[in-house]
Short mmCIF file of C-alpha atoms in Angstrom, two decimals:
data_model
loop_
_atom_site.label_atom_id
_atom_site.label_comp_id
_atom_site.label_asym_id
_atom_site.label_seq_id
_atom_site.Cartn_x
_atom_site.Cartn_y
_atom_site.Cartn_z
CA UNK H 632 2.30 -9.82 -36.85
CA UNK H 633 0.36 -11.19 -39.97
CA UNK H 634 -1.08 -7.70 -40.56
CA UNK H 635 2.59 -6.16 -40.64
CA UNK H 636 3.93 -8.90 -42.72
CA UNK H 637 1.11 -8.47 -45.32
CA UNK H 638 1.73 -4.50 -45.44
CA UNK H 639 5.32 -5.07 -46.01
CA UNK H 640 4.49 -7.55 -48.99
CA UNK H 641 2.27 -4.90 -50.44
CA UNK H 642 5.14 -2.18 -50.24
CA UNK H 643 7.53 -4.53 -51.80
CA UNK H 644 5.16 -5.22 -54.60
CA UNK H 645 4.56 -1.65 -55.26
CA UNK H 646 8.30 -1.14 -55.54
CA UNK H 647 8.82 -3.42 -58.47
CA UNK H 648 7.55 -1.22 -61.24
CA UNK H 649 4.57 0.70 -62.17
CA UNK H 650 3.59 -1.73 -64.68
CA UNK H 651 3.67 -4.70 -62.52
CA UNK H 652 1.68 -2.91 -59.76
CA UNK H 653 -1.10 -2.38 -62.23
CA UNK H 654 -0.95 -6.04 -63.70
CA UNK H 655 -3.47 -8.53 -62.82
CA UNK H 656 -0.62 -11.05 -62.07
CA UNK H 657 0.36 -9.02 -59.13
CA UNK H 658 -3.09 -8.70 -57.88
CA UNK H 659 -3.40 -12.42 -57.64
CA UNK H 660 0.03 -12.77 -55.81
CA UNK H 661 -1.24 -10.16 -53.29
CA UNK H 662 -4.55 -11.82 -52.71
CA UNK H 663 -2.90 -15.15 -52.40
CA UNK H 664 -0.53 -13.91 -49.60
CA UNK H 665 -3.25 -12.36 -47.71
CA UNK H 666 -5.32 -15.62 -47.85
CA UNK H 667 -2.65 -18.09 -46.92
CA UNK H 668 -0.21 -16.44 -44.57
CA UNK H 669 0.63 -18.87 -41.77
CA UNK H 670 3.42 -18.39 -39.20
CA UNK H 671 4.11 -22.09 -38.82
CA UNK H 672 4.85 -22.41 -42.60
CA UNK H 673 5.78 -18.76 -43.15
CA UNK H 674 9.19 -19.54 -44.47
CA UNK H 675 8.09 -21.87 -47.13
CA UNK H 676 5.17 -19.71 -48.13
CA UNK H 677 7.35 -16.63 -48.55
CA UNK H 678 9.67 -18.62 -50.67
CA UNK H 679 6.92 -19.50 -53.12
CA UNK H 680 5.74 -15.98 -52.96
CA UNK H 681 9.16 -14.49 -53.88
CA UNK H 682 9.35 -16.99 -56.84
CA UNK H 683 5.94 -15.68 -58.00
CA UNK H 684 7.21 -12.08 -57.49
CA UNK H 685 10.29 -12.85 -59.64
CA UNK H 686 8.25 -14.27 -62.42
CA UNK H 687 6.03 -11.16 -62.24
CA UNK H 688 9.05 -8.91 -62.33
CA UNK H 689 10.68 -10.91 -65.07
CA UNK H 690 14.04 -11.21 -63.38
CA UNK H 691 15.63 -13.38 -60.79
CA UNK H 692 17.63 -10.35 -59.49
CA UNK H 693 14.35 -8.71 -58.27
CA UNK H 694 13.31 -11.73 -56.58
CA UNK H 695 16.36 -12.01 -54.49
CA UNK H 696 16.38 -8.29 -53.47
CA UNK H 697 12.69 -8.35 -52.40
CA UNK H 698 13.01 -11.65 -50.59
CA UNK H 699 16.14 -10.27 -48.60
CA UNK H 700 14.69 -6.96 -47.74
CA UNK H 701 11.37 -8.81 -46.64
CA UNK H 702 13.31 -11.13 -44.27
CA UNK H 703 15.28 -8.12 -42.92
CA UNK H 704 12.02 -6.18 -42.22
CA UNK H 705 10.28 -9.19 -40.53
CA UNK H 706 13.40 -9.74 -38.20
CA UNK H 707 13.27 -6.06 -37.23
CA UNK H 708 9.48 -6.32 -36.43
CA UNK H 709 9.97 -9.40 -34.53
CA UNK H 710 12.81 -7.88 -32.40
CA UNK H 711 10.92 -4.69 -31.70
CA UNK H 712 7.96 -6.70 -30.47
CA UNK H 713 10.29 -8.46 -28.01
CA UNK H 714 12.08 -5.25 -26.96
CA UNK H 715 8.58 -3.72 -26.12
CA UNK H 716 7.55 -6.61 -23.83
CA UNK H 717 8.04 -5.77 -20.27
CA UNK H 718 10.45 -7.90 -18.26
CA UNK H 719 9.55 -8.01 -14.50
CA UNK H 720 11.15 -10.45 -12.06
CA UNK H 721 12.55 -10.35 -8.41
CA UNK H 722 13.66 -12.61 -5.53
CA UNK H 723 15.02 -11.64 -2.27
CA UNK H 724 15.78 -13.27 0.95
CA UNK H 725 14.95 -11.67 4.32
CA UNK H 726 18.48 -11.16 5.60
CA UNK H 727 21.84 -11.72 4.04
CA UNK H 728 23.11 -13.55 7.21
CA UNK H 729 21.75 -15.23 10.10
CA UNK H 730 19.12 -13.08 11.99
CA UNK H 731 15.99 -13.52 14.10
CA UNK H 732 13.19 -11.08 13.99
CA UNK H 733 9.99 -10.75 16.28
CA UNK H 734 7.84 -11.48 17.97
CA UNK H 735 6.30 -7.91 17.42
CA UNK H 736 3.47 -6.31 19.15
CA UNK H 737 1.88 -5.03 15.96
CA UNK H 738 1.60 -6.46 12.49
CA UNK H 739 4.78 -5.80 10.70
CA UNK H 740 5.73 -5.48 7.00
CA UNK H 741 8.67 -7.84 6.24
CA UNK H 742 11.59 -6.16 4.26
CA UNK H 743 13.35 -8.55 2.26
CA UNK H 744 16.72 -6.89 2.30
CA UNK H 745 18.89 -9.27 0.46
CA UNK H 746 18.00 -8.89 -3.17
CA UNK H 747 18.93 -11.66 -5.56
CA UNK H 748 17.18 -10.54 -8.65
CA UNK H 749 15.47 -7.50 -9.35
CA UNK H 750 14.81 -7.14 -13.14
CA UNK H 751 12.64 -4.11 -13.94
CA UNK H 752 13.28 -2.85 -10.49
CA UNK H 753 9.77 -3.19 -9.37
CA UNK H 754 10.51 -4.46 -5.89
CA UNK H 755 11.73 -1.97 -3.26
CA UNK H 756 14.37 -3.50 -0.89
CA UNK H 757 13.91 -0.45 1.46
CA UNK H 758 10.17 -0.83 2.04
CA UNK H 759 9.49 -4.61 1.26
CA UNK H 760 6.92 -3.64 -1.39
CA UNK H 761 6.52 -4.71 -4.99
CA UNK H 762 4.77 -2.14 -7.08
CA UNK H 763 3.25 -3.55 -10.38
CA UNK H 764 4.93 -1.42 -13.25
CA UNK H 765 2.31 -2.76 -15.84
CA UNK H 766 -1.14 -4.14 -15.74
CA UNK H 767 -0.84 -7.86 -16.03
CA UNK H 768 -0.83 -11.41 -14.47
CA UNK H 769 1.91 -12.00 -11.79
CA UNK H 770 3.10 -15.11 -9.94
CA UNK H 771 4.19 -14.71 -6.33
CA UNK H 772 5.67 -17.30 -3.76
CA UNK H 773 7.10 -16.63 -0.31
CA UNK H 774 8.74 -19.12 2.29
CA UNK H 775 8.97 -18.34 6.11
CA UNK H 776 11.33 -20.11 8.58
CA UNK H 777 10.15 -19.80 12.13
CA UNK H 778 12.29 -18.05 14.56
CA UNK H 779 12.83 -18.34 18.28
CA UNK H 780 9.07 -18.79 19.10
CA UNK H 781 8.83 -21.82 16.82
CA UNK H 782 5.79 -20.39 14.95
CA UNK H 783 5.18 -18.18 11.98
CA UNK H 784 1.97 -16.64 10.85
CA UNK H 785 2.55 -14.42 7.67
CA UNK H 786 0.48 -13.19 4.73
CA UNK H 787 0.93 -11.90 1.35
CA UNK H 788 -1.12 -8.78 0.86
CA UNK H 789 -2.44 -7.14 -2.33
CA UNK H 790 -3.10 -3.37 -1.63
CA UNK H 791 -3.56 -4.34 2.08
CA UNK H 792 -5.90 -7.25 1.31
CA UNK H 793 -4.92 -10.85 2.48
CA UNK H 794 -4.17 -13.09 -0.70
CA UNK H 795 -2.10 -15.97 0.89
CA UNK H 796 -1.02 -17.06 4.11
CA UNK H 797 1.73 -19.32 5.69
CA UNK H 798 1.20 -20.66 9.12
CA UNK H 799 3.89 -22.93 10.94
CA UNK H 800 3.66 -24.08 14.43
CA UNK H 801 6.26 -26.39 15.49
CA UNK H 802 10.00 -26.26 16.61
CA UNK H 803 12.49 -23.67 15.79
CA UNK H 804 13.58 -23.95 12.05
CA UNK H 805 10.07 -25.13 10.98
CA UNK H 806 9.33 -23.80 7.41
CA UNK H 807 6.22 -23.12 5.37
CA UNK H 808 5.47 -21.56 1.92
CA UNK H 809 2.75 -20.57 -0.34
CA UNK H 810 2.24 -19.22 -3.82
CA UNK H 811 -0.55 -17.38 -5.60
CA UNK H 812 -1.26 -15.82 -9.17
CA UNK H 813 -2.49 -12.34 -9.09
CA UNK H 814 -3.98 -9.99 -11.82
CA UNK H 815 -2.55 -6.54 -10.87
CA UNK H 816 -3.22 -3.09 -12.21
CA UNK H 817 -0.26 -0.70 -12.68
CA UNK H 818 0.72 0.66 -9.37
CA UNK H 819 -0.81 -2.13 -7.18
CA UNK H 820 1.20 -3.22 -4.12
CA UNK H 821 2.16 -6.65 -2.95
CA UNK H 822 4.00 -7.27 0.31
CA UNK H 823 4.47 -9.79 3.10
CA UNK H 824 3.31 -9.01 6.65
CA UNK H 825 4.35 -10.84 9.81
CA UNK H 826 1.23 -10.80 12.01
CA UNK H 827 1.93 -9.67 15.72
CA UNK H 828 3.03 -12.48 18.24
CA UNK H 829 5.24 -14.21 15.64
CA UNK H 830 8.74 -14.37 14.74
CA UNK H 831 10.82 -15.16 11.74
CA UNK H 832 14.34 -16.35 11.00
CA UNK H 833 16.73 -16.19 7.87
CA UNK H 834 20.29 -16.95 7.20
CA UNK H 835 20.38 -15.85 3.42
CA UNK H 836 18.12 -18.43 1.73
CA UNK H 837 15.33 -19.73 4.21
CA UNK H 838 12.90 -16.90 4.15
CA UNK H 839 12.32 -15.52 0.66
CA UNK H 840 9.80 -13.54 -1.43
CA UNK H 841 9.65 -13.89 -5.15
CA UNK H 842 7.58 -12.50 -7.92
CA UNK H 843 7.51 -12.64 -11.71
CA UNK H 844 5.24 -11.12 -14.38
CA UNK H 845 3.74 -13.97 -16.46
CA UNK H 846 2.20 -11.75 -19.06
CA UNK H 847 1.03 -8.10 -19.48
CA UNK H 848 -2.59 -7.29 -20.31
#
């Protein structure tokens, strides 16, 4: 961001006039801007810089125009940076209404069919698998409610490898949850598996799977 702003300042300085570009006064202003740019005090600094540019140009009209153009260009750069940041977040419950599943004779991927949020469309409600759209650091959490067996043993898997587990042994309607932060490469898969011999229950909000991109890398 600092490099972009400095470049814009150089372009603005060059547009004033051929005489001012070659003058030693403008060289001093440009050197000062490259040495003292600070986002935290950027507005005050730019105001002082524009005053210096106005003196160098010999007219307040030039100062006003340059300052306005610089602020507009800086705002466009900030908006462009925000637009390019990937936005990924999802949350889904297992079923939209009251249902039991299991126990199964084999390990079974849980398909969280009731999608609440799916920004970026990285979660597939048809397979129950989240596929990372970009390389980055992600946060995941999942909650399981025991079904008719009164016990749940489920795990969050990254590319088939166990990353976090929920183990609940109690009465019907016992609940457990777990969370994990994972560094994923583009295309890595994350899903929840219910181990064989266990059951799970949901009524729209008890058994959930959630993930969000914290920051890209």
